[in-house]
Amino acid sequence: MSLCCQLSPQDIDYVNRQIQFSNETIHGLLVAHRIYEGYNQSINKYVDLPSYQVNRYSNQDLPDDIFEDPERWFYDEPPNTIYRSLDGQRPNSALPDKLWAQVIKLHAISEHLNNHRITLATVIQSNQIQQVEGVQTIYKGLEDAIDRYDLARGSIKSMERSLLDHYLSIELQPAQRQIYTALIEIHYDVKKSLRNIRSDNQSGVVQTTTKLNREIEWLSACINEIEDARQVVELLRIRDLISDLVADLNTYLNGSHLPEEYAVFGKGYYYHNVELLTQMNRYGNGYISETNTFFDSFEWPVIHFLEEPHFLKLVSPSRVDLETILSEEIDPLADIKTIANPINLPDLSQVVVTTDQRINNDPNTEQSIIEVASPTPSIIKASHSIFVDSLSFELELYDHKRKDGDRVSINVNGEWLFRDISLEKKPQRLKLSIQPNVDNFIMIKAENIGWQPPNTVGIRYRSKSGRVTDVFLKTDLDRSEVVEIKYRQG
């Protein structure tokens, strides 16, 4: 889209109405997101072990159609009402066709997710949940919901690409133009930060955070050029909201404490969905809503900003891998409890671990080295699986809780690749190659118990599509944990 394509005031109003629809739909997607999180926890608890409850939402708390909401529980104006007002009223102008196409997609996604959450609730509340077939329906439904949330994010990104040139082409007074340009730059870099967090790209977050700090300084300088004192007060408040968000980006990078109920979801999921979007979107103390309200209150003839959707993540049961649950070879009418057993891997209880022990016999001579056999820990049968989509891949091992002096040894398929190492200062990366249809496993052996036992180790795998899987292990001097590596062709 060329910068010469100017939008009329009527066009800008129509675009902002589409953005309002999109932002309210994102709000509704949050409500549905909490329901799907609850389904995931409910089914894992039934199949496997009790889990932490991250929210207390249920369908009983919601209208039949989250996006219709006739009682106005969630919106000033529900997204479906806005959509009906938009449909068929598009003006003939320089408006990008792609924008309306994505509005249609978002509406379809919201309809699907609303109907789908009711279907899944019916299965969970029925006797079907006791059978493999019912459990399979829930997990497949959750995977479908994940795909829909990814599609929603794709629609928002497409809308932002369509709007960028229009943002930059709007004619404003010089002082307004500086403020608006600064806010656009900040907004797009905040979006980049959130998307880097989704993919656990910490170096990308560092780059955008550094840039955001400079842009906030620039915004402050631009605010000094505004003569209207009321506008200055509101703009400074928006700047402070953005500064608070950037502070939380730094907290994410510094690896602060992760609430235990979110440990299985991972740091990226928690910071993206809980900490940062709350400071970005309307339902929290969000700078986007405050910015859009500012534009309307002071009648700036500009295009509003789009919020960012949550992302959904499927957390599998601990005691049985999801591939087994979804296998077509299992009797669909069987009781799910009959297959929820630990995964059996080769018994490593006879493995003799050798370590290097240095004994200083004489302070004036070189240290001599004696190899001794360390006590063999009892082995827990593998209770975790990681599915990889390539025969050659990389895993990251890290200390996922408090840094308390944990030291571990790492065995891959019977070979000790790391001995008596710390994962606290930096993760260790394992580049591995495996054979299909062969048992592959990683064993984590504790060499000490730190100051706060047990030892805690996280294993992270990133698929070719960018999806991140985290497995969290606890070991002590008497027992080790084993993770099975399974190849699943993409």
Short mmCIF file of C-alpha atoms in Angstrom, two decimals:
data_model
loop_
_atom_site.label_atom_id
_atom_site.label_comp_id
_atom_site.label_asym_id
_atom_site.label_seq_id
_atom_site.Cartn_x
_atom_site.Cartn_y
_atom_site.Cartn_z
CA MET A 1 0.00 0.00 0.00
CA SER A 2 1.47 3.32 -1.03
CA LEU A 3 1.87 6.09 1.48
CA CYS A 4 -0.02 8.35 -0.91
CA CYS A 5 -3.28 6.53 -0.22
CA GLN A 6 -5.06 8.90 2.15
CA LEU A 7 -8.03 7.80 4.21
CA SER A 8 -11.02 10.05 4.61
CA PRO A 9 -12.40 10.78 8.10
CA GLN A 10 -15.21 8.32 7.30
CA ASP A 11 -12.65 5.67 6.35
CA ILE A 12 -10.74 6.20 9.61
CA ASP A 13 -13.96 5.86 11.61
CA TYR A 14 -14.73 2.60 9.79
CA VAL A 15 -11.21 1.23 10.35
CA ASN A 16 -11.43 2.10 14.04
CA ARG A 17 -14.76 0.30 14.22
CA GLN A 18 -13.06 -2.82 12.80
CA ILE A 19 -10.26 -2.43 15.33
CA GLN A 20 -12.85 -2.08 18.10
CA PHE A 21 -14.42 -5.35 16.93
CA SER A 22 -11.03 -7.06 16.91
CA ASN A 23 -10.07 -5.81 20.37
CA GLU A 24 -13.39 -6.85 21.89
CA THR A 25 -13.05 -10.26 20.21
CA ILE A 26 -9.61 -10.61 21.81
CA HIS A 27 -11.29 -9.86 25.16
CA GLY A 28 -13.83 -12.63 24.49
CA LEU A 29 -11.03 -14.98 23.47
CA LEU A 30 -9.48 -14.41 26.89
CA VAL A 31 -12.68 -15.57 28.58
CA ALA A 32 -12.80 -18.67 26.36
CA HIS A 33 -9.07 -19.21 26.98
CA ARG A 34 -9.69 -19.61 30.70
CA ILE A 35 -12.36 -22.20 30.01
CA TYR A 36 -10.01 -24.22 27.79
CA GLU A 37 -7.27 -24.01 30.44
CA GLY A 38 -9.78 -25.43 32.90
CA TYR A 39 -10.64 -28.30 30.54
CA ASN A 40 -6.95 -29.14 30.21
CA GLN A 41 -6.53 -29.29 33.98
CA SER A 42 -9.74 -31.26 34.51
CA ILE A 43 -8.85 -33.98 32.01
CA ASN A 44 -5.24 -34.24 33.21
CA LYS A 45 -6.46 -34.64 36.78
CA TYR A 46 -8.90 -37.34 35.75
CA VAL A 47 -6.38 -39.27 33.64
CA ASP A 48 -3.41 -38.75 35.86
CA LEU A 49 -2.57 -36.79 38.98
CA PRO A 50 -4.00 -33.69 40.70
CA SER A 51 -2.81 -30.41 39.20
CA TYR A 52 -2.72 -26.79 40.24
CA GLN A 53 -5.78 -24.71 39.44
CA VAL A 54 -4.81 -21.56 37.55
CA ASN A 55 -8.31 -20.11 37.33
CA ARG A 56 -11.82 -20.74 38.62
CA TYR A 57 -13.87 -19.93 35.55
CA SER A 58 -16.60 -22.36 34.43
CA ASN A 59 -19.30 -22.28 31.78
CA GLN A 60 -21.86 -21.67 34.51
CA ASP A 61 -20.28 -18.24 34.94
CA LEU A 62 -20.76 -17.31 31.28
CA PRO A 63 -23.52 -16.47 28.79
CA ASP A 64 -24.37 -19.05 26.12
CA ASP A 65 -22.48 -16.95 23.58
CA ILE A 66 -19.44 -15.22 25.04
CA PHE A 67 -19.21 -12.93 22.00
CA GLU A 68 -22.91 -12.01 22.00
CA ASP A 69 -23.30 -11.30 25.73
CA PRO A 70 -26.81 -9.77 25.83
CA GLU A 71 -26.48 -9.03 29.56
CA ARG A 72 -23.32 -6.96 28.95
CA TRP A 73 -21.20 -8.99 31.38
CA PHE A 74 -17.95 -8.29 29.59
CA TYR A 75 -18.35 -5.45 27.08
CA ASP A 76 -19.75 -2.00 26.59
CA GLU A 77 -20.67 -3.30 23.13
CA PRO A 78 -20.29 -7.03 22.34
CA PRO A 79 -18.14 -7.99 19.34
CA ASN A 80 -21.01 -9.72 17.56
CA THR A 81 -23.04 -6.51 17.72
CA ILE A 82 -20.13 -4.56 16.26
CA TYR A 83 -19.65 -7.19 13.55
CA ARG A 84 -23.29 -6.93 12.44
CA SER A 85 -22.96 -3.15 12.25
CA LEU A 86 -19.89 -3.52 10.03
CA ASP A 87 -21.20 -6.21 7.71
CA GLY A 88 -22.35 -4.75 4.43
CA GLN A 89 -21.51 -1.14 5.32
CA ARG A 90 -17.97 -0.95 4.05
CA PRO A 91 -17.38 2.38 2.27
CA ASN A 92 -15.81 2.59 -1.19
CA SER A 93 -12.37 3.95 -0.46
CA ALA A 94 -8.67 3.21 -0.15
CA LEU A 95 -9.31 0.80 2.73
CA PRO A 96 -7.23 -2.37 2.48
CA ASP A 97 -9.34 -5.41 1.48
CA LYS A 98 -7.22 -7.61 3.72
CA LEU A 99 -8.47 -5.81 6.81
CA TRP A 100 -12.10 -6.81 6.27
CA ALA A 101 -11.05 -10.36 5.33
CA GLN A 102 -9.33 -10.75 8.70
CA VAL A 103 -12.36 -9.34 10.53
CA ILE A 104 -14.43 -12.10 8.90
CA LYS A 105 -11.86 -14.70 9.98
CA LEU A 106 -11.81 -13.47 13.58
CA HIS A 107 -15.59 -13.64 13.71
CA ALA A 108 -15.52 -17.25 12.42
CA ILE A 109 -12.82 -18.20 14.95
CA SER A 110 -14.83 -16.75 17.82
CA GLU A 111 -17.98 -18.59 16.74
CA HIS A 112 -16.10 -21.88 16.49
CA LEU A 113 -14.41 -21.56 19.88
CA ASN A 114 -17.64 -20.59 21.61
CA ASN A 115 -19.55 -23.59 20.20
CA HIS A 116 -16.60 -25.91 20.72
CA ARG A 117 -16.20 -25.13 24.42
CA ILE A 118 -19.85 -26.13 24.98
CA THR A 119 -19.36 -29.42 23.09
CA LEU A 120 -16.32 -30.28 25.19
CA ALA A 121 -18.14 -29.39 28.40
CA THR A 122 -20.87 -31.89 27.52
CA VAL A 123 -18.25 -34.65 27.16
CA ILE A 124 -16.52 -33.75 30.43
CA GLN A 125 -19.79 -33.73 32.36
CA SER A 126 -20.94 -37.09 30.95
CA ASN A 127 -19.88 -40.69 31.59
CA GLN A 128 -17.93 -40.52 28.31
CA ILE A 129 -15.01 -39.07 30.22
CA GLN A 130 -14.42 -42.47 31.82
CA GLN A 131 -13.72 -43.98 28.42
CA VAL A 132 -10.75 -43.59 26.10
CA GLU A 133 -13.04 -42.21 23.38
CA GLY A 134 -14.21 -39.34 25.59
CA VAL A 135 -10.70 -38.48 26.73
CA GLN A 136 -9.49 -38.51 23.13
CA THR A 137 -12.30 -36.11 22.21
CA ILE A 138 -11.15 -33.63 24.87
CA TYR A 139 -7.46 -33.70 23.94
CA LYS A 140 -8.20 -33.44 20.22
CA GLY A 141 -10.57 -30.59 21.02
CA LEU A 142 -7.84 -28.81 22.95
CA GLU A 143 -5.42 -29.20 20.06
CA ASP A 144 -8.06 -27.75 17.75
CA ALA A 145 -8.51 -24.79 20.12
CA ILE A 146 -4.75 -24.18 20.12
CA ASP A 147 -4.82 -24.00 16.32
CA ARG A 148 -7.71 -21.50 16.43
CA TYR A 149 -5.84 -19.22 18.84
CA ASP A 150 -2.83 -19.36 16.52
CA LEU A 151 -5.10 -18.40 13.62
CA ALA A 152 -6.44 -15.46 15.64
CA ARG A 153 -2.91 -14.23 16.24
CA GLY A 154 -2.20 -14.61 12.51
CA SER A 155 -5.25 -12.49 11.68
CA ILE A 156 -4.13 -9.70 14.03
CA LYS A 157 -0.63 -9.73 12.52
CA SER A 158 -2.10 -9.53 9.02
CA MET A 159 -4.27 -6.56 10.04
CA GLU A 160 -1.24 -4.77 11.48
CA ARG A 161 0.70 -5.26 8.24
CA SER A 162 -2.25 -3.86 6.28
CA LEU A 163 -2.53 -0.83 8.56
CA LEU A 164 1.13 0.17 8.92
CA ASP A 165 1.30 2.40 5.85
CA HIS A 166 -2.01 4.04 6.79
CA TYR A 167 -0.73 4.77 10.29
CA LEU A 168 2.21 6.60 8.78
CA SER A 169 0.26 8.48 6.09
CA ILE A 170 -2.26 10.28 8.30
CA GLU A 171 -1.88 14.08 8.23
CA LEU A 172 -1.46 15.64 11.70
CA GLN A 173 -0.12 18.76 13.33
CA PRO A 174 3.68 18.49 13.87
CA ALA A 175 3.48 17.94 17.65
CA GLN A 176 0.73 15.36 17.21
CA ARG A 177 2.68 13.66 14.43
CA GLN A 178 5.70 13.22 16.71
CA ILE A 179 3.62 11.73 19.52
CA TYR A 180 1.70 9.44 17.17
CA THR A 181 4.85 8.22 15.43
CA ALA A 182 6.54 7.52 18.78
CA LEU A 183 3.52 5.57 19.99
CA ILE A 184 3.42 3.54 16.74
CA GLU A 185 7.10 2.62 17.10
CA ILE A 186 6.60 1.65 20.73
CA HIS A 187 3.48 -0.36 19.97
CA TYR A 188 5.06 -2.43 17.21
CA ASP A 189 8.14 -3.14 19.34
CA VAL A 190 5.99 -4.20 22.30
CA LYS A 191 4.27 -6.61 19.90
CA LYS A 192 7.65 -7.93 18.77
CA SER A 193 8.64 -8.50 22.40
CA LEU A 194 5.48 -10.48 23.11
CA ARG A 195 5.97 -12.64 20.04
CA ASN A 196 9.61 -13.28 20.93
CA ILE A 197 8.45 -14.42 24.35
CA ARG A 198 5.98 -16.81 22.72
CA SER A 199 8.86 -18.48 20.88
CA ASP A 200 11.21 -18.16 23.88
CA ASN A 201 13.59 -15.98 21.85
CA GLN A 202 15.27 -14.17 24.74
CA SER A 203 17.87 -12.44 22.55
CA GLY A 204 15.00 -10.95 20.54
CA VAL A 205 13.38 -9.69 23.74
CA VAL A 206 16.68 -8.09 24.80
CA GLN A 207 16.92 -6.23 21.49
CA THR A 208 13.36 -4.91 21.55
CA THR A 209 13.57 -3.98 25.24
CA THR A 210 16.70 -1.91 24.60
CA LYS A 211 14.95 -0.20 21.71
CA LEU A 212 11.81 0.42 23.79
CA ASN A 213 13.80 2.22 26.48
CA ARG A 214 15.11 4.65 23.87
CA GLU A 215 11.63 5.09 22.39
CA ILE A 216 10.15 5.92 25.80
CA GLU A 217 12.75 8.67 26.19
CA TRP A 218 11.81 9.94 22.74
CA LEU A 219 8.11 9.90 23.70
CA SER A 220 8.89 11.93 26.82
CA ALA A 221 10.66 14.55 24.72
CA CYS A 222 7.73 14.68 22.29
CA ILE A 223 5.24 15.15 25.14
CA ASN A 224 7.13 18.30 26.15
CA GLU A 225 6.08 19.83 22.81
CA ILE A 226 2.35 19.48 23.59
CA GLU A 227 0.78 22.72 24.83
CA ASP A 228 -2.53 21.36 26.16
CA ALA A 229 -1.91 20.56 29.86
CA ARG A 230 -4.73 18.00 29.98
CA GLN A 231 -3.26 16.11 27.07
CA VAL A 232 0.17 16.18 28.69
CA VAL A 233 -1.21 14.59 31.88
CA GLU A 234 -2.89 11.78 29.93
CA LEU A 235 0.13 11.17 27.71
CA LEU A 236 2.45 10.97 30.71
CA ARG A 237 0.12 8.39 32.24
CA ILE A 238 0.24 6.33 29.03
CA ARG A 239 4.03 6.63 29.00
CA ASP A 240 4.17 5.34 32.59
CA LEU A 241 1.96 2.36 31.72
CA ILE A 242 4.34 1.49 28.89
CA SER A 243 7.33 1.91 31.22
CA ASP A 244 5.76 -0.54 33.68
CA LEU A 245 5.35 -3.08 30.90
CA VAL A 246 8.98 -2.69 29.86
CA ALA A 247 10.00 -3.19 33.49
CA ASP A 248 8.19 -6.55 33.41
CA LEU A 249 10.02 -7.45 30.20
CA ASN A 250 13.24 -6.97 32.16
CA THR A 251 11.84 -9.11 34.97
CA TYR A 252 11.14 -11.85 32.42
CA LEU A 253 14.71 -11.62 31.14
CA ASN A 254 16.17 -11.74 34.66
CA GLY A 255 14.40 -15.00 35.42
CA SER A 256 12.30 -13.97 38.38
CA HIS A 257 10.12 -16.36 40.38
CA LEU A 258 7.47 -18.29 38.44
CA PRO A 259 4.28 -19.16 40.36
CA GLU A 260 4.21 -22.91 40.96
CA GLU A 261 0.81 -23.34 39.35
CA TYR A 262 2.33 -22.11 36.08
CA ALA A 263 5.57 -24.10 36.26
CA VAL A 264 4.32 -26.80 33.92
CA PHE A 265 3.25 -24.16 31.37
CA GLY A 266 6.66 -22.46 31.33
CA LYS A 267 7.95 -18.93 31.86
CA GLY A 268 7.05 -17.68 28.39
CA TYR A 269 3.42 -18.72 28.74
CA TYR A 270 3.11 -17.12 32.17
CA TYR A 271 4.75 -13.79 31.29
CA HIS A 272 3.01 -13.46 27.93
CA ASN A 273 -0.50 -14.36 29.08
CA VAL A 274 -0.56 -13.24 32.70
CA GLU A 275 1.96 -10.49 33.37
CA LEU A 276 2.36 -8.63 30.08
CA LEU A 277 -0.99 -8.83 28.31
CA THR A 278 -2.61 -7.52 31.48
CA GLN A 279 -0.62 -4.32 30.96
CA MET A 280 -1.36 -4.22 27.25
CA ASN A 281 -5.01 -5.17 26.68
CA ARG A 282 -8.23 -3.54 27.86
CA TYR A 283 -9.26 -6.02 30.59
CA GLY A 284 -6.20 -5.09 32.65
CA ASN A 285 -4.32 -1.85 33.17
CA GLY A 286 -3.69 -1.80 29.43
CA TYR A 287 -1.91 1.00 27.64
CA ILE A 288 -3.66 0.22 24.32
CA SER A 289 -7.13 0.95 25.64
CA GLU A 290 -5.87 4.09 27.37
CA THR A 291 -4.17 5.25 24.16
CA ASN A 292 -7.25 4.64 22.00
CA THR A 293 -9.42 6.43 24.57
CA PHE A 294 -6.99 9.38 24.51
CA PHE A 295 -7.28 9.65 20.73
CA ASP A 296 -11.08 9.75 20.95
CA SER A 297 -11.26 12.09 23.93
CA PHE A 298 -9.07 14.72 22.30
CA GLU A 299 -10.38 14.07 18.78
CA TRP A 300 -7.12 13.07 17.16
CA PRO A 301 -8.04 11.92 13.60
CA VAL A 302 -5.93 8.77 13.79
CA ILE A 303 -6.21 4.99 13.49
CA HIS A 304 -6.38 3.11 16.78
CA PHE A 305 -4.10 0.28 17.95
CA LEU A 306 -4.80 -3.45 17.95
CA GLU A 307 -4.49 -5.55 21.08
CA GLU A 308 -2.72 -8.94 21.23
CA PRO A 309 -4.43 -12.33 21.69
CA HIS A 310 -3.45 -14.90 24.31
CA PHE A 311 -1.94 -18.15 23.19
CA LEU A 312 -3.10 -21.54 24.38
CA LYS A 313 -0.85 -24.43 25.34
CA LEU A 314 -1.71 -28.10 25.86
CA VAL A 315 -0.19 -29.60 28.99
CA SER A 316 -0.07 -33.41 28.76
CA PRO A 317 -0.59 -35.84 31.65
CA SER A 318 2.52 -36.89 33.56
CA ARG A 319 2.01 -40.63 33.78
CA VAL A 320 1.01 -41.47 30.21
CA ASP A 321 2.09 -39.78 26.99
CA LEU A 322 -0.47 -38.08 24.79
CA GLU A 323 0.44 -40.16 21.74
CA THR A 324 -0.58 -43.29 23.64
CA ILE A 325 -3.89 -41.74 24.69
CA LEU A 326 -4.69 -40.70 21.11
CA SER A 327 -3.63 -44.00 19.54
CA GLU A 328 -6.27 -45.62 17.33
CA GLU A 329 -5.11 -49.02 18.58
CA ILE A 330 -6.66 -48.47 22.03
CA ASP A 331 -10.19 -49.74 22.57
CA PRO A 332 -12.31 -46.54 22.53
CA LEU A 333 -14.65 -48.01 25.16
CA ALA A 334 -11.84 -48.99 27.55
CA ASP A 335 -11.56 -47.30 30.95
CA ILE A 336 -8.89 -44.61 30.60
CA LYS A 337 -7.48 -45.56 34.01
CA THR A 338 -6.30 -48.88 32.61
CA ILE A 339 -3.74 -47.20 30.35
CA ALA A 340 -2.60 -44.44 32.69
CA ASN A 341 0.55 -46.22 33.81
CA PRO A 342 4.19 -45.11 33.82
CA ILE A 343 6.02 -45.55 30.53
CA ASN A 344 8.39 -48.52 30.61
CA LEU A 345 11.93 -47.89 29.47
CA PRO A 346 15.03 -50.05 29.76
CA ASP A 347 15.90 -50.54 33.45
CA LEU A 348 19.03 -48.51 34.19
CA SER A 349 19.35 -49.69 37.78
CA GLN A 350 22.49 -51.68 36.99
CA VAL A 351 24.34 -48.78 35.37
CA VAL A 352 27.57 -48.08 37.24
CA VAL A 353 28.39 -44.41 37.36
CA THR A 354 32.04 -43.49 37.44
CA THR A 355 33.20 -40.07 38.50
CA ASP A 356 36.57 -38.38 38.68
CA GLN A 357 37.63 -37.79 42.27
CA ARG A 358 40.81 -35.77 42.85
CA ILE A 359 42.81 -36.48 45.99
CA ASN A 360 45.63 -34.16 47.01
CA ASN A 361 48.19 -36.43 48.71
CA ASP A 362 50.86 -33.78 48.91
CA PRO A 363 50.44 -30.02 48.56
CA ASN A 364 53.78 -29.87 46.75
CA THR A 365 52.91 -32.46 44.11
CA GLU A 366 50.38 -32.64 41.32
CA GLN A 367 46.98 -34.00 42.19
CA SER A 368 46.48 -37.64 41.42
CA ILE A 369 43.19 -38.88 39.94
CA ILE A 370 41.34 -41.94 41.23
CA GLU A 371 38.24 -43.33 39.51
CA VAL A 372 35.63 -44.57 41.94
CA ALA A 373 32.17 -46.02 41.43
CA SER A 374 29.48 -43.80 42.88
CA PRO A 375 26.42 -45.30 44.54
CA THR A 376 23.82 -46.35 41.98
CA PRO A 377 20.51 -44.61 42.57
CA SER A 378 17.19 -46.37 42.29
CA ILE A 379 15.50 -45.51 39.02
CA ILE A 380 11.98 -44.25 38.51
CA LYS A 381 10.42 -45.57 35.31
CA ALA A 382 10.05 -42.77 32.82
CA SER A 383 7.10 -40.58 33.68
CA HIS A 384 7.71 -38.02 30.90
CA SER A 385 8.02 -38.11 27.13
CA ILE A 386 9.30 -35.55 24.65
CA PHE A 387 8.14 -35.92 21.06
CA VAL A 388 10.61 -34.66 18.46
CA ASP A 389 9.90 -34.05 14.77
CA SER A 390 13.44 -34.54 13.53
CA LEU A 391 16.01 -37.31 13.99
CA SER A 392 18.64 -34.66 14.71
CA PHE A 393 17.63 -31.99 17.21
CA GLU A 394 18.71 -29.92 20.20
CA LEU A 395 17.57 -29.97 23.82
CA GLU A 396 18.22 -27.31 26.45
CA LEU A 397 18.75 -28.32 30.08
CA TYR A 398 18.34 -25.70 32.78
CA ASP A 399 17.63 -25.20 36.48
CA HIS A 400 13.98 -24.18 36.48
CA LYS A 401 13.55 -23.20 40.14
CA ARG A 402 15.52 -21.42 42.86
CA LYS A 403 19.27 -21.31 42.30
CA ASP A 404 20.52 -23.32 45.28
CA GLY A 405 23.69 -25.08 44.19
CA ASP A 406 22.13 -28.05 42.34
CA ARG A 407 24.62 -30.26 40.49
CA VAL A 408 23.61 -33.13 38.21
CA SER A 409 24.93 -35.71 35.77
CA ILE A 410 23.24 -36.36 32.42
CA ASN A 411 23.04 -39.79 30.78
CA VAL A 412 21.73 -40.18 27.22
CA ASN A 413 21.04 -43.74 26.04
CA GLY A 414 23.49 -45.17 28.56
CA GLU A 415 26.30 -42.67 27.87
CA TRP A 416 27.25 -40.02 30.44
CA LEU A 417 27.50 -36.80 28.42
CA PHE A 418 27.76 -34.46 31.41
CA ARG A 419 29.05 -35.25 34.88
CA ASP A 420 28.62 -33.21 38.03
CA ILE A 421 27.63 -29.99 36.29
CA SER A 422 25.67 -26.93 37.39
CA LEU A 423 22.82 -25.58 35.26
CA GLU A 424 22.37 -22.40 37.28
CA LYS A 425 24.50 -19.84 35.44
CA LYS A 426 23.66 -20.98 31.94
CA PRO A 427 21.70 -23.82 30.31
CA GLN A 428 23.49 -26.75 28.69
CA ARG A 429 22.58 -27.58 25.11
CA LEU A 430 22.50 -31.16 23.88
CA LYS A 431 22.73 -31.81 20.14
CA LEU A 432 21.39 -35.32 19.65
CA SER A 433 20.70 -37.78 16.86
CA ILE A 434 18.40 -40.73 17.38
CA GLN A 435 17.08 -43.69 15.41
CA PRO A 436 13.36 -44.14 14.75
CA ASN A 437 11.58 -47.11 16.38
CA VAL A 438 14.34 -47.39 19.02
CA ASP A 439 14.04 -46.59 22.74
CA ASN A 440 15.83 -43.30 23.45
CA PHE A 441 16.07 -41.85 26.92
CA ILE A 442 17.72 -39.25 29.13
CA MET A 443 18.50 -39.92 32.79
CA ILE A 444 19.12 -37.10 35.25
CA LYS A 445 21.16 -38.09 38.32
CA ALA A 446 21.54 -35.74 41.28
CA GLU A 447 25.12 -35.25 42.49
CA ASN A 448 23.99 -33.18 45.50
CA ILE A 449 20.71 -31.85 46.84
CA GLY A 450 21.53 -28.12 46.99
CA TRP A 451 20.25 -25.98 49.79
CA GLN A 452 16.63 -26.65 48.99
CA PRO A 453 16.07 -30.24 47.89
CA PRO A 454 15.17 -31.82 45.55
CA ASN A 455 17.29 -30.97 42.52
CA THR A 456 15.17 -29.40 39.81
CA VAL A 457 15.95 -29.71 36.10
CA GLY A 458 14.02 -28.44 33.10
CA ILE A 459 14.38 -29.91 29.62
CA ARG A 460 13.20 -27.77 26.71
CA TYR A 461 12.60 -28.83 23.12
CA ARG A 462 11.63 -26.49 20.29
CA SER A 463 10.03 -28.14 17.25
CA LYS A 464 10.65 -27.12 13.65
CA SER A 465 7.35 -25.22 13.73
CA GLY A 466 8.51 -23.24 16.80
CA ARG A 467 6.31 -24.97 19.40
CA VAL A 468 8.10 -25.26 22.74
CA THR A 469 7.84 -28.29 25.04
CA ASP A 470 9.11 -28.07 28.64
CA VAL A 471 9.52 -31.06 30.97
CA PHE A 472 10.30 -30.51 34.65
CA LEU A 473 12.11 -33.14 36.74
CA LYS A 474 12.86 -33.58 40.44
CA THR A 475 15.76 -35.78 41.58
CA ASP A 476 17.60 -36.50 44.81
CA LEU A 477 20.48 -38.74 45.93
CA ASP A 478 18.24 -41.80 46.19
CA ARG A 479 16.41 -41.60 42.90
CA SER A 480 16.83 -40.37 39.36
CA GLU A 481 14.31 -39.52 36.68
CA VAL A 482 14.15 -40.75 33.10
CA VAL A 483 12.63 -38.98 30.10
CA GLU A 484 11.76 -40.90 26.96
CA ILE A 485 12.51 -39.30 23.59
CA LYS A 486 10.07 -40.29 20.85
CA TYR A 487 10.30 -39.48 17.16
CA ARG A 488 7.08 -38.38 15.53
CA GLN A 489 7.31 -37.47 11.87
CA GLY A 490 6.00 -33.98 11.22
#
